[in-house]
């Protein structure tokens, strides 16, 4: 290689390195910009919720940039929202509704998925097809009929009225069926030879071996029901004392002269548990449906 | 074990799931469709009167109602969020589908809006969109807006629906990003490397390789997103309840307020719901055709 060629090659390499460095910097700049876009409402609300509003009179959430970076911090907004708005009551409603929904979904799905995955019986394919068909049914008007049905069953305005219509889902049954299908058939045969009943096989073999899928399904269900607004607001329309946080937090917005610091505190009480669940279990979410199916 | 015993056990285990699905999923679809052709109100329900078949009368009522026309138009307007949401989500998925330090952190943080309740989103974005809120303050700080001409974005008939759509975008892009990421795993890395060696730019690779190869995932995501847009209701209730001056009043908002807000007319509400369902079917079909045809030249 002649010296001038060598110099040229070196220059090209240097240029490539510079370009690559700029490319990486640019990538991180974009990543950071999207990060800010995604989480700034959360951080701003967090900042508002811990702002000490008693320091100066007439302090407002709209006094920027102080509102974004409060200097005097306090937890008194949280105490106040629990005392004056009875936030604890709504928190308990959320916990009760979420608990019943998660347990119900897991029970119904774990039971129904077993015959679909491992037993042979008449109309099996038709039933599985019908369950999957619920995913594409037009359900625009279902909420009307369901409210009427709940009233006929005398469970409109109760926890059960919220929970019972939503625990049997194609998603839950599908996830558990996939989990059961992955368990080796020899295990089941051995158990049958030893005289185990189908119920014993389900409770002693299938369910213990499907814990990752059960966990994933439980977490998806928990996050979904904790956050949902429309259905609980309708099913509890006759008994607003049972509203979960997701509904109550908007009622809160309309109450006691709309103290935004207290509203922000209420919002954080609702957000933080689910954020914690998400951070601990993010691998399930980041893999989409696959995360639930493969556990 | 005998076949009869197996059948018995199988149906026993399926029973809770099937009875609940039957009562709360299948029955409402069938009975709701029937109600669409019947006269049935809250008063009838209270008096235990059976729905009375009236043929297409409810549909005449619905189509003659200017409020429903407004609602349907606003629901169609809402579809504008779909292409933007899908393109950006796909681009973000490509961006985070690299092996870089901290990339898992960024991916997870983009999912946080997805796990944020719509009611919390309403609380937070209400402050962002307010007249003295974060957006206007930023614009004033950048001298792009004068304080005297500032307004609240959710209180203005021209901007309210777009402001809500933007929240749908904010809440949705992380969700579709995850679906697209799963699809991107299926594209062999050699393709992209070969294109880079041939001197293709990032945007060329995106439009000529990624988009054509991702067509099945794009179809699925557009379908989900289109149906969600035409059925938009929750966002509307928590942000504006249809206002100001019905500028955010959507088709499903009509169904909801006919059944439980205005006049408790379940028949008319169901008929309107059937119309929205039909629009959803047509859009799904168009979506499918469009995505398949545009494939002809690209692949």
Short mmCIF file of C-alpha atoms in Angstrom, two decimals, chain A residues 44 62 250 253 258, chain B residues 78 118-136 150-168 234-249:
data_model
loop_
_atom_site.label_atom_id
_atom_site.label_comp_id
_atom_site.label_asym_id
_atom_site.label_seq_id
_atom_site.Cartn_x
_atom_site.Cartn_y
_atom_site.Cartn_z
CA UNK A 44 -45.24 16.43 37.00
CA UNK A 62 -49.63 26.63 37.11
CA UNK A 250 -62.43 11.74 38.71
CA UNK A 253 -61.49 16.18 40.74
CA UNK A 258 -60.87 21.06 43.19
CA UNK B 78 -61.00 9.90 15.28
CA UNK B 118 -57.38 6.63 31.41
CA UNK B 119 -58.82 8.44 34.42
CA UNK B 120 -55.31 9.38 35.60
CA UNK B 121 -54.43 10.39 32.06
CA UNK B 122 -57.47 12.67 32.17
CA UNK B 123 -56.31 14.26 35.45
CA UNK B 124 -52.76 14.81 34.19
CA UNK B 125 -53.50 15.95 30.64
CA UNK B 126 -56.23 18.29 31.88
CA UNK B 127 -53.48 20.30 33.58
CA UNK B 128 -51.23 20.07 30.55
CA UNK B 129 -53.97 21.33 28.22
CA UNK B 130 -55.34 24.03 30.55
CA UNK B 131 -55.32 27.71 29.56
CA UNK B 132 -52.49 28.35 32.03
CA UNK B 133 -51.17 24.82 31.58
CA UNK B 134 -47.86 23.37 30.63
CA UNK B 135 -48.26 23.57 26.84
CA UNK B 136 -49.26 27.23 26.79
CA UNK B 150 -54.18 31.53 24.89
CA UNK B 151 -57.06 29.10 25.42
CA UNK B 152 -57.63 25.70 27.03
CA UNK B 153 -57.29 23.00 24.42
CA UNK B 154 -60.10 20.84 25.82
CA UNK B 155 -62.47 23.82 26.00
CA UNK B 156 -62.18 24.84 22.37
CA UNK B 157 -64.45 23.21 19.77
CA UNK B 158 -61.67 23.21 17.15
CA UNK B 159 -59.03 21.54 19.28
CA UNK B 160 -60.78 19.36 21.87
CA UNK B 161 -61.12 16.17 19.81
CA UNK B 162 -57.52 16.46 18.54
CA UNK B 163 -56.31 16.95 22.09
CA UNK B 164 -58.05 13.73 23.18
CA UNK B 165 -56.69 11.91 20.13
CA UNK B 166 -53.21 12.99 21.13
CA UNK B 167 -53.71 11.32 24.52
CA UNK B 168 -54.85 8.16 22.71
CA UNK B 234 -63.88 5.98 27.63
CA UNK B 235 -61.49 8.80 26.66
CA UNK B 236 -64.41 11.01 25.71
CA UNK B 237 -66.29 10.43 28.98
CA UNK B 238 -63.29 11.17 31.19
CA UNK B 239 -62.09 14.22 29.26
CA UNK B 240 -65.07 16.17 27.95
CA UNK B 241 -68.23 14.04 28.16
CA UNK B 242 -68.81 14.95 24.52
CA UNK B 243 -68.40 18.74 24.85
CA UNK B 244 -67.72 21.53 24.19
CA UNK B 245 -70.84 21.94 22.01
CA UNK B 246 -70.75 18.23 21.06
CA UNK B 247 -67.42 18.70 19.29
CA UNK B 248 -66.10 15.49 20.87
CA UNK B 249 -69.41 13.64 20.86
#
